[in-house]
Amino acid sequence: MDRILLYDKDGTLLDFHKLWTPYAKKSIDAFVEDFKAHDIKSEVAEALGYIDGEIKANSTVASGTGSDIHKVFESFKEGGGEWAKDFYESNLQMLADDMELIDGVKTVLQHGLNNGYKNVIVTSDSRDSTLRFVEKFELEPYIFDVICGDDNDYYKPQFGFIKDFIDKHQYAVENLVMIGDNAADTMLGYDEGLYTIGVSGTGQLEHLNGADQIVDSITDLYDADGKFLLDA
């Protein structure tokens, strides 16, 4: 079967916490300083999902789009949304510097190519940041396409997030597999019958609702001979 493997980026291909945890702290600190709003710092952090120095699974930061994050800041202070957008854009280099690839990713992507599959990144992150990720780790030879949070008005797990991509290439849904570490991934296309695989190594089992199958690590997608788990 010709498969199209849709990979979430943060937490599936990329070490989520090493990237977004320091960014979340920096953005919250800067926000309350710039808006003189230290009294609501804990409320802002909780609304974003940054609690006790950690980002909680399925929170706004963990699975939301940039627009979702901007709305949280706007909900606390008028102008906060635009501030958050500008803050993100001014810190893209910091984010690129903090990116770390999860062990085994290139091997997994190469197995996909060896099997004749197409590897696609499906992320709520921006296209700019995603392309920086691809370039930094020299993933261009492995990746067929990327679908990003600012490409359309939909967001994961809405099927519309990937529908234009499917229509463009005239893919059958049964040939696609979504792989990710939270419910925004495992619930993607649930009503349309899209097969999803949850990765529990970075997420938590209770946050992988709708997954047809769950693996501990992305490296468990292929066996020692490079055969995909659904084809074994």
mmCIF file of C-alpha atoms in Angstrom:
data_model
loop_
_atom_site.group_PDB
_atom_site.id
_atom_site.type_symbol
_atom_site.label_atom_id
_atom_site.label_comp_id
_atom_site.label_asym_id
_atom_site.label_seq_id
_atom_site.Cartn_x
_atom_site.Cartn_y
_atom_site.Cartn_z
ATOM 1 C CA MET A 1 0.000 0.000 0.000
ATOM 2 C CA ASP A 2 1.175 3.528 -0.767
ATOM 3 C CA ARG A 3 1.104 5.193 2.627
ATOM 4 C CA ILE A 4 1.240 8.853 3.552
ATOM 5 C CA LEU A 5 2.523 9.202 7.106
ATOM 6 C CA LEU A 6 1.482 12.420 8.817
ATOM 7 C CA TYR A 7 3.827 13.305 11.669
ATOM 8 C CA ASP A 8 3.135 15.830 14.365
ATOM 9 C CA LYS A 9 6.291 17.896 14.936
ATOM 10 C CA ASP A 10 6.614 19.016 18.550
ATOM 11 C CA GLY A 11 6.766 16.043 20.898
ATOM 12 C CA THR A 12 6.860 13.500 18.077
ATOM 13 C CA LEU A 13 9.824 14.501 15.925
ATOM 14 C CA LEU A 14 11.122 17.301 18.129
ATOM 15 C CA ASP A 15 11.845 17.358 21.873
ATOM 16 C CA PHE A 16 8.862 19.435 22.967
ATOM 17 C CA HIS A 17 9.892 20.366 26.497
ATOM 18 C CA LYS A 18 13.411 21.498 25.657
ATOM 19 C CA LEU A 19 11.948 23.874 23.094
ATOM 20 C CA TRP A 20 8.689 25.238 24.448
ATOM 21 C CA THR A 21 9.201 25.148 28.213
ATOM 22 C CA PRO A 22 11.867 27.894 28.265
ATOM 23 C CA TYR A 23 9.906 29.850 25.652
ATOM 24 C CA ALA A 24 6.705 29.684 27.702
ATOM 25 C CA LYS A 25 8.516 30.949 30.806
ATOM 26 C CA LYS A 26 10.233 33.742 28.887
ATOM 27 C CA SER A 27 7.022 34.880 27.202
ATOM 28 C CA ILE A 28 5.010 34.942 30.431
ATOM 29 C CA ASP A 29 7.747 36.827 32.284
ATOM 30 C CA ALA A 30 8.022 39.360 29.470
ATOM 31 C CA PHE A 31 4.249 39.777 29.189
ATOM 32 C CA VAL A 32 3.651 40.598 32.845
ATOM 33 C CA GLU A 33 6.647 42.920 32.824
ATOM 34 C CA ASP A 34 5.627 44.817 29.692
ATOM 35 C CA PHE A 35 2.002 45.136 30.798
ATOM 36 C CA LYS A 36 2.829 45.732 34.474
ATOM 37 C CA ALA A 37 0.644 42.777 35.313
ATOM 38 C CA HIS A 38 2.675 40.749 37.818
ATOM 39 C CA ASP A 39 -0.472 40.199 39.893
ATOM 40 C CA ILE A 40 -1.993 37.952 37.194
ATOM 41 C CA LYS A 41 1.149 36.012 36.284
ATOM 42 C CA SER A 42 -0.089 32.722 37.734
ATOM 43 C CA GLU A 43 -3.451 33.073 35.979
ATOM 44 C CA VAL A 44 -1.784 33.707 32.615
ATOM 45 C CA ALA A 45 0.522 30.728 33.107
ATOM 46 C CA GLU A 46 -2.369 28.457 34.046
ATOM 47 C CA ALA A 47 -4.447 29.556 31.050
ATOM 48 C CA LEU A 48 -1.550 28.728 28.749
ATOM 49 C CA GLY A 49 -0.870 25.396 30.464
ATOM 50 C CA TYR A 50 2.498 26.277 32.028
ATOM 51 C CA ILE A 51 2.150 25.043 35.594
ATOM 52 C CA ASP A 52 4.838 24.366 38.209
ATOM 53 C CA GLY A 53 7.551 24.860 35.635
ATOM 54 C CA GLU A 54 6.081 22.332 33.198
ATOM 55 C CA ILE A 55 3.818 22.472 30.155
ATOM 56 C CA LYS A 56 0.794 20.276 30.638
ATOM 57 C CA ALA A 57 -0.316 17.848 27.937
ATOM 58 C CA ASN A 58 -3.198 19.015 25.724
ATOM 59 C CA SER A 59 -2.860 22.570 27.052
ATOM 60 C CA THR A 60 -2.962 25.652 24.843
ATOM 61 C CA VAL A 61 0.817 25.731 24.541
ATOM 62 C CA ALA A 62 1.050 21.977 23.972
ATOM 63 C CA SER A 63 -1.557 21.575 21.258
ATOM 64 C CA GLY A 64 -2.934 24.979 20.297
ATOM 65 C CA THR A 65 -2.060 27.127 17.305
ATOM 66 C CA GLY A 66 -0.215 30.412 17.523
ATOM 67 C CA SER A 67 -3.574 32.126 17.243
ATOM 68 C CA ASP A 68 -4.870 30.183 20.262
ATOM 69 C CA ILE A 69 -1.882 31.316 22.304
ATOM 70 C CA HIS A 70 -2.307 34.925 21.191
ATOM 71 C CA LYS A 71 -5.967 34.827 22.259
ATOM 72 C CA VAL A 72 -4.979 33.803 25.770
ATOM 73 C CA PHE A 73 -2.728 36.836 26.142
ATOM 74 C CA GLU A 74 -5.410 39.067 24.622
ATOM 75 C CA SER A 75 -7.955 37.749 27.134
ATOM 76 C CA PHE A 76 -5.890 39.208 29.959
ATOM 77 C CA LYS A 77 -4.797 42.509 28.442
ATOM 78 C CA GLU A 78 -6.037 44.453 25.428
ATOM 79 C CA GLY A 79 -3.257 44.354 22.873
ATOM 80 C CA GLY A 80 -1.863 41.183 24.404
ATOM 81 C CA GLY A 81 -2.579 39.138 21.298
ATOM 82 C CA GLU A 82 -0.586 41.401 19.013
ATOM 83 C CA TRP A 83 2.141 41.591 21.655
ATOM 84 C CA ALA A 84 2.341 37.769 21.741
ATOM 85 C CA LYS A 85 2.555 37.584 17.961
ATOM 86 C CA ASP A 86 5.395 40.116 17.883
ATOM 87 C CA PHE A 87 7.154 38.344 20.762
ATOM 88 C CA TYR A 88 7.004 35.028 18.919
ATOM 89 C CA GLU A 89 8.354 36.510 15.701
ATOM 90 C CA SER A 90 11.198 38.255 17.517
ATOM 91 C CA ASN A 91 12.208 34.989 19.198
ATOM 92 C CA LEU A 92 12.206 32.665 16.195
ATOM 93 C CA GLN A 93 15.974 32.391 16.307
ATOM 94 C CA MET A 94 15.873 31.415 19.971
ATOM 95 C CA LEU A 95 13.354 28.730 19.147
ATOM 96 C CA ALA A 96 15.501 27.474 16.290
ATOM 97 C CA ASP A 97 18.547 27.362 18.553
ATOM 98 C CA ASP A 98 16.681 25.337 21.212
ATOM 99 C CA MET A 99 15.355 22.705 18.794
ATOM 100 C CA GLU A 100 16.512 19.141 19.467
ATOM 101 C CA LEU A 101 15.577 16.178 17.312
ATOM 102 C CA ILE A 102 14.240 13.118 19.131
ATOM 103 C CA ASP A 103 16.603 10.160 18.882
ATOM 104 C CA GLY A 104 15.887 7.882 15.954
ATOM 105 C CA VAL A 105 13.809 10.315 13.893
ATOM 106 C CA LYS A 106 15.993 10.247 10.789
ATOM 107 C CA THR A 107 16.119 6.451 10.841
ATOM 108 C CA VAL A 108 12.328 6.304 11.071
ATOM 109 C CA LEU A 109 11.870 8.762 8.219
ATOM 110 C CA GLN A 110 14.389 6.850 6.105
ATOM 111 C CA HIS A 111 12.473 3.617 6.729
ATOM 112 C CA GLY A 112 9.419 5.385 5.361
ATOM 113 C CA LEU A 113 11.236 6.337 2.190
ATOM 114 C CA ASN A 114 12.611 2.812 1.844
ATOM 115 C CA ASN A 115 9.058 1.492 1.941
ATOM 116 C CA GLY A 116 7.915 3.962 -0.689
ATOM 117 C CA TYR A 117 5.910 6.073 1.785
ATOM 118 C CA LYS A 118 5.621 9.847 1.898
ATOM 119 C CA ASN A 119 6.551 11.595 5.158
ATOM 120 C CA VAL A 120 4.538 14.740 5.894
ATOM 121 C CA ILE A 121 4.816 17.077 8.883
ATOM 122 C CA VAL A 122 1.450 18.219 10.268
ATOM 123 C CA THR A 123 1.948 20.831 12.971
ATOM 124 C CA SER A 124 0.115 23.640 14.736
ATOM 125 C CA ASP A 125 3.360 25.609 14.677
ATOM 126 C CA SER A 126 3.984 28.290 12.050
ATOM 127 C CA ARG A 127 5.387 27.560 8.603
ATOM 128 C CA ASP A 128 8.392 29.775 9.309
ATOM 129 C CA SER A 129 9.349 27.833 12.429
ATOM 130 C CA THR A 130 8.625 24.490 10.766
ATOM 131 C CA LEU A 131 10.850 25.238 7.793
ATOM 132 C CA ARG A 132 13.605 26.322 10.182
ATOM 133 C CA PHE A 133 13.249 22.943 11.864
ATOM 134 C CA VAL A 134 13.476 21.073 8.567
ATOM 135 C CA GLU A 135 16.498 23.102 7.501
ATOM 136 C CA LYS A 136 18.340 22.861 10.825
ATOM 137 C CA PHE A 137 18.245 19.060 10.873
ATOM 138 C CA GLU A 138 18.637 18.685 7.107
ATOM 139 C CA LEU A 139 15.349 16.838 6.755
ATOM 140 C CA GLU A 140 14.573 18.060 3.232
ATOM 141 C CA PRO A 141 15.383 14.680 1.606
ATOM 142 C CA TYR A 142 13.010 12.899 3.994
ATOM 143 C CA ILE A 143 9.978 15.208 3.966
ATOM 144 C CA PHE A 144 7.442 15.289 1.142
ATOM 145 C CA ASP A 145 5.437 18.253 2.455
ATOM 146 C CA VAL A 146 4.488 20.260 5.548
ATOM 147 C CA ILE A 147 1.074 21.398 6.769
ATOM 148 C CA CYS A 148 1.290 24.226 9.312
ATOM 149 C CA GLY A 149 -0.890 26.128 11.726
ATOM 150 C CA ASP A 150 -0.914 29.305 9.675
ATOM 151 C CA ASP A 151 -1.721 27.618 6.358
ATOM 152 C CA ASN A 152 -5.510 27.817 6.791
ATOM 153 C CA ASP A 153 -8.257 28.747 9.249
ATOM 154 C CA TYR A 154 -8.610 25.239 10.680
ATOM 155 C CA TYR A 155 -6.712 23.644 13.519
ATOM 156 C CA LYS A 156 -6.023 20.119 14.708
ATOM 157 C CA PRO A 157 -8.030 17.951 15.249
ATOM 158 C CA GLN A 158 -10.392 19.489 12.677
ATOM 159 C CA PHE A 159 -10.291 17.477 9.472
ATOM 160 C CA GLY A 160 -10.239 20.717 7.486
ATOM 161 C CA PHE A 161 -6.665 21.183 8.680
ATOM 162 C CA ILE A 162 -5.484 18.520 6.215
ATOM 163 C CA LYS A 163 -8.363 18.418 3.722
ATOM 164 C CA ASP A 164 -6.789 20.796 1.184
ATOM 165 C CA PHE A 165 -3.658 18.649 1.199
ATOM 166 C CA ILE A 166 -5.703 15.487 0.664
ATOM 167 C CA ASP A 167 -7.764 17.056 -2.110
ATOM 168 C CA LYS A 168 -4.702 18.489 -3.826
ATOM 169 C CA HIS A 169 -3.061 15.077 -4.132
ATOM 170 C CA GLN A 170 -6.332 13.114 -4.372
ATOM 171 C CA TYR A 171 -5.310 10.779 -1.574
ATOM 172 C CA ALA A 172 -7.672 8.230 -0.102
ATOM 173 C CA VAL A 173 -8.102 8.665 3.661
ATOM 174 C CA GLU A 174 -7.409 4.973 4.214
ATOM 175 C CA ASN A 175 -3.879 5.489 2.887
ATOM 176 C CA LEU A 176 -3.065 8.126 5.490
ATOM 177 C CA VAL A 177 -1.805 7.556 9.048
ATOM 178 C CA MET A 178 -1.500 10.347 11.622
ATOM 179 C CA ILE A 179 1.198 9.953 14.273
ATOM 180 C CA GLY A 180 1.387 12.230 17.314
ATOM 181 C CA ASP A 181 1.643 12.657 21.059
ATOM 182 C CA ASN A 182 -1.657 14.272 22.073
ATOM 183 C CA ALA A 183 -5.375 14.207 21.364
ATOM 184 C CA ALA A 184 -5.101 16.967 18.751
ATOM 185 C CA ASP A 185 -3.258 14.347 16.691
ATOM 186 C CA THR A 186 -5.044 11.142 17.660
ATOM 187 C CA MET A 187 -8.493 12.688 17.174
ATOM 188 C CA LEU A 188 -7.618 14.204 13.781
ATOM 189 C CA GLY A 189 -10.046 12.941 11.178
ATOM 190 C CA TYR A 190 -11.736 10.656 13.714
ATOM 191 C CA ASP A 191 -15.165 10.942 12.081
ATOM 192 C CA GLU A 192 -13.645 10.405 8.628
ATOM 193 C CA GLY A 193 -11.908 7.187 9.654
ATOM 194 C CA LEU A 194 -8.329 8.486 9.571
ATOM 195 C CA TYR A 195 -6.066 5.919 11.284
ATOM 196 C CA THR A 196 -4.060 7.468 14.128
ATOM 197 C CA ILE A 197 -1.133 6.250 16.203
ATOM 198 C CA GLY A 198 -0.395 7.783 19.583
ATOM 199 C CA VAL A 199 3.160 8.106 20.872
ATOM 200 C CA SER A 200 3.103 7.754 24.646
ATOM 201 C CA GLY A 201 6.793 8.384 25.199
ATOM 202 C CA THR A 202 6.224 12.141 25.078
ATOM 203 C CA GLY A 203 2.533 12.322 25.944
ATOM 204 C CA GLN A 204 0.320 10.504 28.432
ATOM 205 C CA LEU A 205 -2.075 7.660 27.714
ATOM 206 C CA GLU A 206 -5.070 9.642 28.977
ATOM 207 C CA HIS A 207 -4.304 12.326 26.399
ATOM 208 C CA LEU A 208 -4.278 10.004 23.399
ATOM 209 C CA ASN A 209 -8.032 9.717 22.947
ATOM 210 C CA GLY A 210 -9.135 8.164 19.687
ATOM 211 C CA ALA A 211 -5.816 6.504 18.886
ATOM 212 C CA ASP A 212 -6.203 3.266 16.933
ATOM 213 C CA GLN A 213 -2.844 2.141 18.248
ATOM 214 C CA ILE A 214 -0.324 3.400 20.806
ATOM 215 C CA VAL A 215 3.455 2.966 20.788
ATOM 216 C CA ASP A 216 6.026 3.931 23.404
ATOM 217 C CA SER A 217 8.364 5.677 20.989
ATOM 218 C CA ILE A 218 8.472 6.820 17.392
ATOM 219 C CA THR A 219 11.161 4.182 16.830
ATOM 220 C CA ASP A 220 8.527 1.507 17.509
ATOM 221 C CA LEU A 221 6.812 2.350 14.216
ATOM 222 C CA TYR A 222 9.220 0.040 12.376
ATOM 223 C CA ASP A 223 10.694 -3.337 13.264
ATOM 224 C CA ALA A 224 14.357 -4.294 13.014
ATOM 225 C CA ASP A 225 13.930 -5.044 9.303
ATOM 226 C CA GLY A 226 12.424 -1.628 8.597
ATOM 227 C CA LYS A 227 8.867 -2.905 8.146
ATOM 228 C CA PHE A 228 6.078 -0.560 9.224
ATOM 229 C CA LEU A 229 4.007 -1.878 12.142
ATOM 230 C CA LEU A 230 0.762 -1.873 10.140
ATOM 231 C CA ASP A 231 2.376 -3.974 7.455
ATOM 232 C CA ALA A 232 4.110 -6.485 9.713
#
